[in-house]
Coordinates of C-alpha atoms in Angstrom, one line a residue:
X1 CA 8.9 -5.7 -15.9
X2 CA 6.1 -5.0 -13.7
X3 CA 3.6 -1.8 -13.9
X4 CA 2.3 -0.1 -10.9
X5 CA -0.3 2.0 -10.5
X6 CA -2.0 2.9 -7.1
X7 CA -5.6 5.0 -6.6
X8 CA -7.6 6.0 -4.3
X9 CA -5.7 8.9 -1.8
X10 CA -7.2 11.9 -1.1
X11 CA -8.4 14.3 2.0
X12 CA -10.3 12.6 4.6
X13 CA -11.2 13.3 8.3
X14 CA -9.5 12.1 11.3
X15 CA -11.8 8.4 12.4
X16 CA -12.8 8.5 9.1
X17 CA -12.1 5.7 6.1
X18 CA -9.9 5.2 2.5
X19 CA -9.0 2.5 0.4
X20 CA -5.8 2.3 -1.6
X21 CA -6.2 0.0 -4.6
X22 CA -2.7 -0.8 -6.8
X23 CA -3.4 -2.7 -10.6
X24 CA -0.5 -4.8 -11.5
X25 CA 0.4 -5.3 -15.1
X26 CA 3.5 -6.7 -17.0
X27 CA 5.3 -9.7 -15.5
X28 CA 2.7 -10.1 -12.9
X29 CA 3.3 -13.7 -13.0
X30 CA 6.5 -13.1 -11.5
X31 CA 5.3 -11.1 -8.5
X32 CA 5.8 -12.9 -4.9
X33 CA 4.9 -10.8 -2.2
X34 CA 3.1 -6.6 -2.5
X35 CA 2.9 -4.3 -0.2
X36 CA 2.2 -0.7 0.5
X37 CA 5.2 1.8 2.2
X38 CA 4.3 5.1 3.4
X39 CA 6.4 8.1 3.6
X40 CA 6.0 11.7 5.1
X41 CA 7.5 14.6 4.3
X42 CA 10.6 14.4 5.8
X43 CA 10.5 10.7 6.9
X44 CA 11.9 7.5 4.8
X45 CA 9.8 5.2 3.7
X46 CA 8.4 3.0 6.0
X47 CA 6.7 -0.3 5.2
X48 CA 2.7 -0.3 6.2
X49 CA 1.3 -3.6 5.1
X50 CA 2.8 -7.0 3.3
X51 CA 0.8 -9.2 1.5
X52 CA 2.5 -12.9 0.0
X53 CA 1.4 -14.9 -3.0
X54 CA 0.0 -17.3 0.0
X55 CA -2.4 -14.6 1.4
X56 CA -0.1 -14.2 4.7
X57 CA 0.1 -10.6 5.3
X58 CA 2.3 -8.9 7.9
X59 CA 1.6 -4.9 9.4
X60 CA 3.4 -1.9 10.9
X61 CA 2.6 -1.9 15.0
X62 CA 0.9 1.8 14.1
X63 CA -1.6 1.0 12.0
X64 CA -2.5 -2.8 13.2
X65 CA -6.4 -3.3 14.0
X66 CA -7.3 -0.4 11.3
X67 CA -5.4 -1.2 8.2
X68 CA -6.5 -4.3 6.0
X69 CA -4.3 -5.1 3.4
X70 CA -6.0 -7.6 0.7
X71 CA -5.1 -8.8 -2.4
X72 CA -7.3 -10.6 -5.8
X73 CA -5.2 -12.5 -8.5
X74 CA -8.2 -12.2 -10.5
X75 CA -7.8 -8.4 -11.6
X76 CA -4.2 -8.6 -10.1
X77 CA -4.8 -5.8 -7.8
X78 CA -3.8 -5.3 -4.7
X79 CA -5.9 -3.0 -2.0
X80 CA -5.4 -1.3 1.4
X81 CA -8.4 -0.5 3.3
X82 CA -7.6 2.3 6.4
X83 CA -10.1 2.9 8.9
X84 CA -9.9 5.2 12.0
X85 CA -7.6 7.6 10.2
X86 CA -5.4 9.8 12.0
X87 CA -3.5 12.5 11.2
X88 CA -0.1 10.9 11.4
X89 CA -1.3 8.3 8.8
X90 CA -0.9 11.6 6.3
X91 CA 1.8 10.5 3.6
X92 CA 2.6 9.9 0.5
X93 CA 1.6 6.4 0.2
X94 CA 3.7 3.9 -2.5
X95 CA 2.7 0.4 -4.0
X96 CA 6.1 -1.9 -4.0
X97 CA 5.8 -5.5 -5.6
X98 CA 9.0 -8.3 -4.8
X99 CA 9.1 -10.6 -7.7
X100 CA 10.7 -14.3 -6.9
X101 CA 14.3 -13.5 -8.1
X102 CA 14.1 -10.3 -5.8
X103 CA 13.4 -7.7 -8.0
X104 CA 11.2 -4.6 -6.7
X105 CA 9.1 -2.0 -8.3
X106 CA 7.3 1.3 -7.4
X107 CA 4.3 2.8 -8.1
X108 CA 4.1 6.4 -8.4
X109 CA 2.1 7.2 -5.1
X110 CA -0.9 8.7 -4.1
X111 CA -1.1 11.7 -1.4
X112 CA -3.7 10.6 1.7
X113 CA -4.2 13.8 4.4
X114 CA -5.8 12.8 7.2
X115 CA -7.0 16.3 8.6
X116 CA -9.9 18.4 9.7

């Protein structure tokens, strides 16, 4: 089992800066690949950002060149830093971990609003 829980939503201006941070706990051994989805009221989820256990990452065309997805083994966390905010980036956003025998977990998400 894997434990998921994601900080660091909140209100914030259009052009203006967040960072998402997700602490793993449990089986984190397990754990191949993490990424945040994001999902609007309305929408499906929609993956944002991938992160692997090798450190190759892989992002959504709408939020390439502002979103930085990182990870450290050390505290087993994994972050999202969003710059240039924009209203449309407003969702619920979810931390998802993939372990090596394909298993996935949730976090509970945290609300980001993008709005002036």
């Amino acid at each position: 089992q894997v434990q998921l829980v994601e900080s660091g939503g909140g209100l914030v201006q259009p052009g203006g800066s967040l960072r998402l941070s997700c602490a793993a706990s449990g089986s984190i051994f397990s754990i191949a690949t993490m990424s945040w989805y994001r999902q609007a009221p309305g929408e499906g989820r929609d993956l944002v950002a991938l992160i692997s256990r090798s450190g190759g990452t892989n992002y959504a065309d709408s939020v390439k060149g502002r979103f930085t997805i990182s990870r450290d083994g050390a505290v087993n966390s994994v972050y999202l830093q969003m710059n240039s905010l924009k209203p449309e980036d407003t969702a619920v956003y979810y931390c998802n971990a993939i372990t090596g025998s394909a298993q996935a977990y949730w976090g509970q998400g945290t609300q980001v609003t993008v709005s002036s």
